[in-house]
Tab-separated table of C-alpha atoms in Angstrom:
chain	number	residue	atom	x	y	z
A	1	MET	CA	-11.874	23.383	-31.728
A	2	SER	CA	-15.004	23.500	-29.612
A	3	ALA	CA	-17.019	22.134	-32.543
A	4	LEU	CA	-14.924	18.953	-32.411
A	5	LEU	CA	-15.837	18.372	-28.788
A	6	TRP	CA	-19.557	19.002	-29.369
A	7	ALA	CA	-19.428	16.620	-32.338
A	8	LEU	CA	-17.733	13.944	-30.199
A	9	VAL	CA	-20.632	13.793	-27.780
A	10	ALA	CA	-23.412	14.669	-30.258
A	11	LEU	CA	-22.612	11.955	-32.833
A	12	PRO	CA	-23.324	8.865	-30.692
A	13	LEU	CA	-26.163	10.566	-28.833
A	14	THR	CA	-27.932	11.618	-32.070
A	15	ALA	CA	-27.257	8.371	-33.990
A	16	GLY	CA	-28.330	6.290	-30.976
A	17	THR	CA	-31.536	8.264	-30.462
A	18	LEU	CA	-32.486	8.047	-34.136
A	19	LEU	CA	-31.921	4.301	-34.313
A	20	ALA	CA	-33.822	3.659	-31.070
A	21	VAL	CA	-36.776	5.829	-32.127
A	22	VAL	CA	-37.045	4.614	-35.701
A	23	GLY	CA	-36.899	1.016	-34.454
A	24	ARG	CA	-37.935	-1.820	-36.749
A	25	ALA	CA	-37.798	0.262	-39.906
A	26	ALA	CA	-34.052	0.667	-39.378
A	27	ASP	CA	-33.261	-2.916	-38.381
A	28	ARG	CA	-31.517	-3.825	-41.616
A	29	ALA	CA	-29.272	-0.742	-41.678
A	30	ALA	CA	-28.692	-0.596	-37.920
A	31	PRO	CA	-25.561	-2.804	-37.614
A	32	VAL	CA	-23.684	-0.898	-40.329
A	33	ALA	CA	-24.915	2.509	-39.052
A	34	GLY	CA	-23.994	1.628	-35.494
A	35	VAL	CA	-20.486	0.502	-36.309
A	36	ALA	CA	-19.895	3.501	-38.626
A	37	SER	CA	-20.996	5.894	-35.917
A	38	ALA	CA	-18.749	4.200	-33.378
A	39	VAL	CA	-15.731	4.349	-35.747
A	40	LEU	CA	-16.337	8.041	-36.439
A	41	SER	CA	-16.616	8.682	-32.717
A	42	LEU	CA	-13.321	6.863	-32.119
A	43	GLY	CA	-11.668	9.066	-34.775
A	44	LEU	CA	-13.019	12.196	-33.123
A	45	ALA	CA	-11.867	10.986	-29.708
A	46	CYS	CA	-8.338	10.401	-31.000
A	47	VAL	CA	-8.181	13.908	-32.511
A	48	ALA	CA	-9.614	15.381	-29.251
A	49	ALA	CA	-7.041	13.502	-27.218
A	50	VAL	CA	-4.271	15.225	-29.212
A	51	THR	CA	-5.748	18.729	-29.517
A	52	ARG	CA	-7.350	18.935	-26.031
A	53	PRO	CA	-10.353	21.128	-27.026
A	54	GLU	CA	-12.686	23.005	-24.665
A	55	ALA	CA	-16.305	24.031	-25.181
A	56	SER	CA	-18.958	25.916	-23.275
A	57	ALA	CA	-22.590	26.855	-23.704
A	58	PRO	CA	-25.221	28.494	-21.442
A	59	LEU	CA	-27.041	26.125	-19.124
A	60	LEU	CA	-28.522	28.136	-16.205
A	61	ALA	CA	-28.018	31.721	-15.105
A	62	GLY	CA	-24.374	32.007	-14.145
A	63	LEU	CA	-23.804	28.324	-14.771
A	64	PRO	CA	-22.416	27.269	-18.154
A	65	ALA	CA	-22.362	23.768	-19.525
A	66	GLY	CA	-18.692	23.111	-20.068
A	67	LEU	CA	-16.832	20.239	-21.754
A	68	ALA	CA	-13.066	19.827	-21.870
A	69	VAL	CA	-10.523	17.182	-22.665
A	70	ASP	CA	-7.478	16.909	-20.394
A	71	GLY	CA	-5.057	14.076	-19.689
A	72	LEU	CA	-7.564	11.927	-17.842
A	73	SER	CA	-10.619	12.534	-20.006
A	74	ALA	CA	-8.482	12.049	-23.166
A	75	VAL	CA	-7.618	8.505	-22.070
A	76	MET	CA	-11.244	7.835	-21.090
A	77	ALA	CA	-12.717	9.171	-24.317
A	78	VAL	CA	-10.446	6.995	-26.499
A	79	THR	CA	-11.054	3.951	-24.248
A	80	VAL	CA	-14.843	4.326	-24.276
A	81	THR	CA	-15.087	4.793	-28.063
A	82	ALA	CA	-12.601	1.989	-28.801
A	83	VAL	CA	-14.508	-0.523	-26.662
A	84	THR	CA	-17.845	0.681	-28.123
A	85	THR	CA	-16.512	0.082	-31.637
A	86	ALA	CA	-15.252	-3.400	-30.805
A	87	VAL	CA	-18.475	-4.409	-29.079
A	88	LEU	CA	-20.752	-3.147	-31.847
A	89	ALA	CA	-18.624	-4.862	-34.470
A	90	PHE	CA	-18.931	-8.099	-32.505
A	91	SER	CA	-22.731	-7.622	-32.317
A	92	ALA	CA	-22.939	-6.809	-36.040
A	93	GLY	CA	-21.221	-10.105	-36.745
A	94	GLY	CA	-24.197	-11.978	-35.246
A	95	ALA	CA	-22.216	-13.903	-32.638
A	96	ASP	CA	-24.629	-12.936	-29.877
A	97	SER	CA	-28.204	-14.217	-30.174
A	98	SER	CA	-29.803	-11.631	-27.935
A	99	SER	CA	-28.612	-8.570	-29.882
A	100	ARG	CA	-29.924	-10.019	-33.170
A	101	ALA	CA	-33.481	-9.305	-32.021
A	102	ALA	CA	-34.471	-5.693	-32.843
A	103	PRO	CA	-30.961	-4.617	-33.834
A	104	ALA	CA	-31.953	-0.964	-34.338
A	105	ARG	CA	-33.088	-0.703	-30.745
A	106	PHE	CA	-29.981	-2.515	-29.538
A	107	HIS	CA	-27.435	-0.488	-31.460
A	108	GLY	CA	-29.328	2.711	-30.690
A	109	LEU	CA	-29.272	2.118	-26.956
A	110	MET	CA	-25.563	1.160	-27.062
A	111	LEU	CA	-24.644	4.368	-28.868
A	112	LEU	CA	-26.885	6.471	-26.571
A	113	PHE	CA	-25.153	4.875	-23.594
A	114	SER	CA	-21.695	5.539	-25.073
A	115	GLY	CA	-22.569	9.148	-25.757
A	116	ALA	CA	-23.798	9.694	-22.238
A	117	MET	CA	-20.514	8.257	-20.904
A	118	LEU	CA	-18.537	10.649	-23.122
A	119	VAL	CA	-20.516	13.577	-21.610
A	120	THR	CA	-19.723	12.238	-18.133
A	121	VAL	CA	-15.995	12.081	-18.672
A	122	THR	CA	-15.636	15.412	-20.438
A	123	ALA	CA	-17.978	17.544	-18.296
A	124	THR	CA	-16.232	20.266	-16.366
A	125	GLY	CA	-18.942	20.704	-13.750
A	126	LEU	CA	-21.170	18.455	-11.650
A	127	PRO	CA	-24.568	19.583	-13.158
A	128	LEU	CA	-23.641	18.487	-16.713
A	129	LEU	CA	-21.779	15.454	-15.449
A	130	LEU	CA	-24.978	14.513	-13.586
A	131	MET	CA	-27.011	14.753	-16.780
A	132	GLY	CA	-24.714	12.334	-18.576
A	133	TRP	CA	-24.574	10.132	-15.526
A	134	GLU	CA	-28.346	9.776	-15.426
A	135	VAL	CA	-28.839	9.157	-19.126
A	136	MET	CA	-26.176	6.476	-18.831
A	137	GLY	CA	-28.097	4.919	-15.915
A	138	ALA	CA	-31.412	4.860	-17.786
A	139	ALA	CA	-29.782	3.362	-20.891
A	140	SER	CA	-28.077	0.693	-18.783
A	141	TRP	CA	-31.473	-0.345	-17.381
A	142	ALA	CA	-32.868	-0.750	-20.894
A	143	LEU	CA	-29.804	-2.676	-22.051
A	144	ILE	CA	-29.551	-5.088	-19.091
A	145	GLY	CA	-33.260	-5.861	-19.478
A	146	TYR	CA	-32.994	-5.797	-23.298
A	147	VAL	CA	-34.670	-9.271	-23.579
A	148	TRP	CA	-37.715	-7.871	-21.853
A	149	ARG	CA	-39.880	-10.952	-22.306
A	150	ASP	CA	-37.618	-12.799	-19.810
A	151	PRO	CA	-38.803	-11.864	-16.274
A	152	ALA	CA	-35.459	-12.770	-14.710
A	153	ARG	CA	-33.617	-10.340	-16.947
A	154	VAL	CA	-36.104	-7.583	-16.273
A	155	SER	CA	-35.739	-8.233	-12.546
A	156	ALA	CA	-31.948	-8.023	-12.870
A	157	ALA	CA	-32.261	-4.704	-14.723
A	158	ASN	CA	-34.548	-3.357	-12.032
A	159	THR	CA	-32.092	-4.401	-9.280
A	160	ALA	CA	-29.212	-2.611	-11.015
A	161	PHE	CA	-31.339	0.434	-11.742
A	162	VAL	CA	-32.761	0.860	-8.208
A	163	THR	CA	-29.445	0.244	-6.482
A	164	THR	CA	-27.438	2.699	-8.598
A	165	ARG	CA	-30.238	5.282	-8.659
A	166	ALA	CA	-30.355	5.196	-4.856
A	167	THR	CA	-26.662	5.892	-4.527
A	168	ASP	CA	-26.811	8.419	-7.376
A	169	LEU	CA	-28.727	10.636	-4.980
A	170	GLY	CA	-25.337	11.411	-3.530
A	171	LEU	CA	-24.375	13.146	-6.778
A	172	TYR	CA	-27.463	15.385	-6.556
A	173	VAL	CA	-26.448	16.252	-2.981
A	174	ALA	CA	-22.902	16.952	-4.189
A	175	ALA	CA	-24.010	19.245	-7.002
A	176	GLY	CA	-26.370	21.105	-4.659
A	177	ALA	CA	-23.727	21.443	-1.915
A	178	ALA	CA	-21.117	22.694	-4.399
A	179	LEU	CA	-23.540	25.384	-5.636
A	180	ALA	CA	-24.561	26.246	-2.050
A	181	ALA	CA	-20.893	26.711	-1.114
A	182	GLY	CA	-20.543	29.349	-3.802
A	183	GLY	CA	-18.909	27.187	-6.443
A	184	SER	CA	-20.023	26.780	-10.035
A	185	GLY	CA	-20.742	23.115	-9.761
A	186	GLY	CA	-17.220	22.291	-10.896
A	187	GLY	CA	-15.327	23.211	-7.740
A	188	TRP	CA	-16.241	22.804	-4.107
A	189	GLY	CA	-16.663	26.414	-3.109
A	190	GLU	CA	-15.220	27.851	0.097
A	191	GLY	CA	-17.392	26.421	2.905
A	192	TRP	CA	-15.799	23.398	4.523
A	193	GLY	CA	-19.160	22.021	5.786
A	194	TRP	CA	-20.580	22.177	2.265
A	195	ARG	CA	-17.361	20.794	0.845
A	196	ASP	CA	-17.496	17.754	3.073
A	197	LEU	CA	-21.135	17.116	2.200
A	198	ALA	CA	-20.338	17.396	-1.512
A	199	LEU	CA	-17.429	14.985	-1.208
A	200	ALA	CA	-19.520	12.502	0.757
A	201	GLY	CA	-22.160	12.578	-1.993
A	202	VAL	CA	-19.529	11.969	-4.685
A	203	ILE	CA	-18.079	9.011	-2.774
A	204	LEU	CA	-21.528	7.449	-2.241
A	205	ALA	CA	-22.453	7.788	-5.941
A	206	ALA	CA	-19.054	6.499	-7.074
A	207	LEU	CA	-19.078	3.414	-4.816
A	208	GLY	CA	-22.608	2.532	-5.933
A	209	LYS	CA	-21.955	2.939	-9.639
A	210	SER	CA	-18.664	1.016	-9.471
A	211	ALA	CA	-20.217	-1.925	-7.529
A	212	GLN	CA	-17.977	-1.518	-4.504
A	213	LEU	CA	-18.873	-2.830	-1.058
A	214	PRO	CA	-21.562	-2.650	0.221
A	215	PHE	CA	-23.229	-2.199	-3.212
A	216	SER	CA	-21.430	-4.900	-5.204
A	217	PHE	CA	-24.426	-7.244	-5.315
A	218	TRP	CA	-26.137	-5.425	-8.248
A	219	LEU	CA	-23.360	-6.356	-10.682
A	220	SER	CA	-23.959	-10.056	-10.150
A	221	SER	CA	-27.610	-9.621	-11.169
A	222	ALA	CA	-26.670	-7.506	-14.197
A	223	MET	CA	-24.826	-10.483	-15.707
A	224	ARG	CA	-28.224	-11.607	-17.072
A	225	GLY	CA	-27.956	-8.997	-19.752
A	226	PRO	CA	-26.576	-9.856	-23.241
A	227	ALA	CA	-22.840	-10.459	-23.505
A	228	PRO	CA	-22.155	-7.325	-25.622
A	229	VAL	CA	-23.973	-5.267	-22.977
A	230	SER	CA	-21.777	-6.706	-20.228
A	231	ALA	CA	-18.697	-6.121	-22.388
A	232	LEU	CA	-19.456	-2.411	-22.748
A	233	LEU	CA	-21.106	-1.533	-19.459
A	234	HIS	CA	-18.907	-3.613	-17.137
A	235	SER	CA	-15.498	-3.094	-18.645
A	236	ALA	CA	-14.988	0.505	-19.804
A	237	THR	CA	-18.066	2.514	-19.100
A	238	MET	CA	-20.780	2.342	-16.410
A	239	VAL	CA	-18.962	0.301	-13.780
A	240	VAL	CA	-15.717	2.234	-14.018
A	241	ALA	CA	-17.551	5.590	-14.052
A	242	GLY	CA	-17.423	5.734	-10.259
A	243	ALA	CA	-13.666	4.965	-10.265
A	244	TYR	CA	-13.216	7.689	-12.860
A	245	LEU	CA	-15.108	10.168	-10.695
A	246	LEU	CA	-12.912	9.408	-7.688
A	247	LEU	CA	-9.759	9.698	-9.778
A	248	ARG	CA	-11.032	13.036	-11.081
A	249	TYR	CA	-11.527	14.307	-7.518
A	250	ALA	CA	-8.461	12.695	-5.976
A	251	PRO	CA	-7.048	16.074	-4.852
A	252	ALA	CA	-10.287	16.844	-2.995
A	253	LEU	CA	-10.129	13.403	-1.330
A	254	ARG	CA	-6.595	14.185	-0.132
A	255	ASP	CA	-7.410	17.677	1.078
A	256	SER	CA	-10.538	16.632	2.993
A	257	GLY	CA	-8.601	14.794	5.679
A	258	TRP	CA	-11.031	11.847	5.698
A	259	GLY	CA	-12.158	11.098	2.175
A	260	ALA	CA	-8.934	9.467	1.054
A	261	ASP	CA	-9.061	6.986	3.926
A	262	VAL	CA	-12.654	6.049	3.266
A	263	VAL	CA	-12.086	5.475	-0.438
A	264	THR	CA	-8.830	3.557	0.122
A	265	TRP	CA	-10.406	1.123	2.582
A	266	ALA	CA	-13.522	0.683	0.440
A	267	GLY	CA	-11.422	-0.200	-2.597
A	268	ALA	CA	-9.009	-2.465	-0.700
A	269	LEU	CA	-11.806	-4.399	1.038
A	270	THR	CA	-13.730	-4.816	-2.224
A	271	ALA	CA	-10.624	-6.031	-4.045
A	272	LEU	CA	-9.965	-8.616	-1.342
A	273	ALA	CA	-13.548	-9.798	-0.715
A	274	LEU	CA	-14.716	-9.936	-4.343
A	275	GLY	CA	-11.459	-11.493	-5.419
A	276	LEU	CA	-12.169	-14.371	-3.045
A	277	VAL	CA	-15.753	-14.585	-4.372
A	278	ALA	CA	-14.434	-14.760	-7.907
A	279	VAL	CA	-12.130	-17.714	-7.041
A	280	ALA	CA	-15.141	-19.627	-5.715
A	281	GLN	CA	-17.385	-19.113	-8.779
A	282	THR	CA	-18.307	-21.907	-11.163
A	283	ASP	CA	-20.475	-19.720	-13.478
A	284	LEU	CA	-18.303	-17.994	-16.052
A	285	LYS	CA	-20.117	-14.658	-16.176
A	286	GLN	CA	-20.461	-14.523	-12.374
A	287	LEU	CA	-16.702	-15.042	-12.104
A	288	LEU	CA	-16.156	-12.161	-14.479
A	289	ALA	CA	-18.616	-9.972	-12.501
A	290	ALA	CA	-16.873	-10.630	-9.146
A	291	SER	CA	-13.437	-10.156	-10.633
A	292	SER	CA	-14.586	-6.881	-12.205
A	293	SER	CA	-15.635	-5.480	-8.838
A	294	ALA	CA	-12.318	-6.626	-7.400
A	295	GLN	CA	-10.273	-5.030	-10.202
A	296	ILE	CA	-12.210	-1.791	-9.930
A	297	GLY	CA	-11.414	-1.913	-6.202
A	298	PHE	CA	-7.778	-1.354	-7.164
A	299	MET	CA	-8.740	1.736	-9.183
A	300	VAL	CA	-10.749	3.113	-6.223
A	301	CYS	CA	-7.861	2.345	-3.918
A	302	ALA	CA	-5.500	4.189	-6.283
A	303	ALA	CA	-7.748	7.239	-6.137
A	304	GLY	CA	-7.650	7.099	-2.342
A	305	VAL	CA	-3.836	7.063	-2.153
A	306	GLY	CA	-3.532	9.759	-4.851
A	307	SER	CA	-2.111	7.565	-7.626
A	308	VAL	CA	-4.181	8.936	-10.514
A	309	GLY	CA	-1.743	7.598	-13.144
A	310	GLY	CA	-1.759	4.124	-11.618
A	311	GLY	CA	-5.536	4.033	-11.340
A	312	THR	CA	-5.933	5.221	-14.941
A	313	LEU	CA	-3.516	2.564	-16.181
A	314	GLN	CA	-5.500	-0.107	-14.307
A	315	LEU	CA	-8.702	1.267	-15.806
A	316	VAL	CA	-7.450	0.990	-19.398
A	317	ALA	CA	-5.957	-2.492	-18.839
A	318	HIS	CA	-9.264	-3.631	-17.287
A	319	ALA	CA	-11.274	-2.187	-20.180
A	320	ALA	CA	-9.188	-4.011	-22.771
A	321	ALA	CA	-9.043	-7.346	-20.960
A	322	LYS	CA	-12.588	-7.491	-19.614
A	323	SER	CA	-14.342	-6.328	-22.756
A	324	LEU	CA	-12.645	-9.171	-24.657
A	325	ALA	CA	-13.317	-11.664	-21.868
A	326	PHE	CA	-17.040	-10.866	-21.783
A	327	LEU	CA	-17.331	-11.154	-25.577
A	328	VAL	CA	-15.489	-14.450	-25.603
A	329	ALA	CA	-17.610	-15.746	-22.706
A	330	GLY	CA	-20.795	-14.734	-24.478
A	331	ALA	CA	-19.777	-16.433	-27.693
A	332	TRP	CA	-18.731	-19.542	-25.800
A	333	LEU	CA	-21.949	-19.766	-23.766
A	334	THR	CA	-24.140	-19.050	-26.836
A	335	SER	CA	-22.372	-21.727	-28.887
A	336	TYR	CA	-23.164	-24.277	-26.233
A	337	GLY	CA	-26.742	-22.981	-25.844
A	338	THR	CA	-26.372	-22.461	-22.104
A	339	GLN	CA	-26.684	-18.681	-21.963
A	340	ALA	CA	-26.879	-15.567	-24.155
């Protein structure tokens, strides 16, 4: 069944790359091709969720590139592909004005982003997870700044990119520390000093990617991206990737003696502070941005207290509700000509 898992990640990555590279010549076929690729990916994700395949290939000497579907990644794979399908179908319908410009580039980047997220959630070790994580970050920059002739949108993309890339350095530290401790990049090794350093790196990267305090400001800027981009990136993929990472390493947080407390307080404070910010907003997309950070705070808090099931349930509910809310908000604002 390993071929199924490789196909799950390869399909959106390959289709997305081809559409983005071909560009204008594929504009007419891009909406249909994008939706078809997303639907096929959703079907593969559903099969993988039932069969729970594993796959491995050589990466570096003594360090394989492993993919696997377990209970948590099964839920994530189906959630990611389902939201991707819904968002691309919405975009293909022409309800969003921004995505109608250069549709091949748009659908290609969205599929590339989705494929990178699938690598992130199915990777069994930090090195491969880091690769998916970084492709996801680069694609998010291109998508947030998709309307590149608008300086404000490009500035928003740069803010999101620089902030998340700075905190992503923690994941490089974590991968290096795990390897230095004698692990394979999937575990933490045996050295408690290295283990603490690796855990600190994971927490930093996760809080930055999930727009938790003190890094929550970048998500507000990212709302300048097209509505379908916000619906995908900020409901079920990029912004919840940090929460997923913390849920994945919840046992390590508990065993560290300090990590669980740090994560719990970070999530709780973000949920409280950004919830109050959301109540005070008058701009619809800014309200959704602040409430997203707040809701993800509950997922982060769940990882801290060891409630992986509760955090996962909150993640799926947030993905369903917020993806729809962002799409409806985008259609509403576009219809009134106030925002794309």
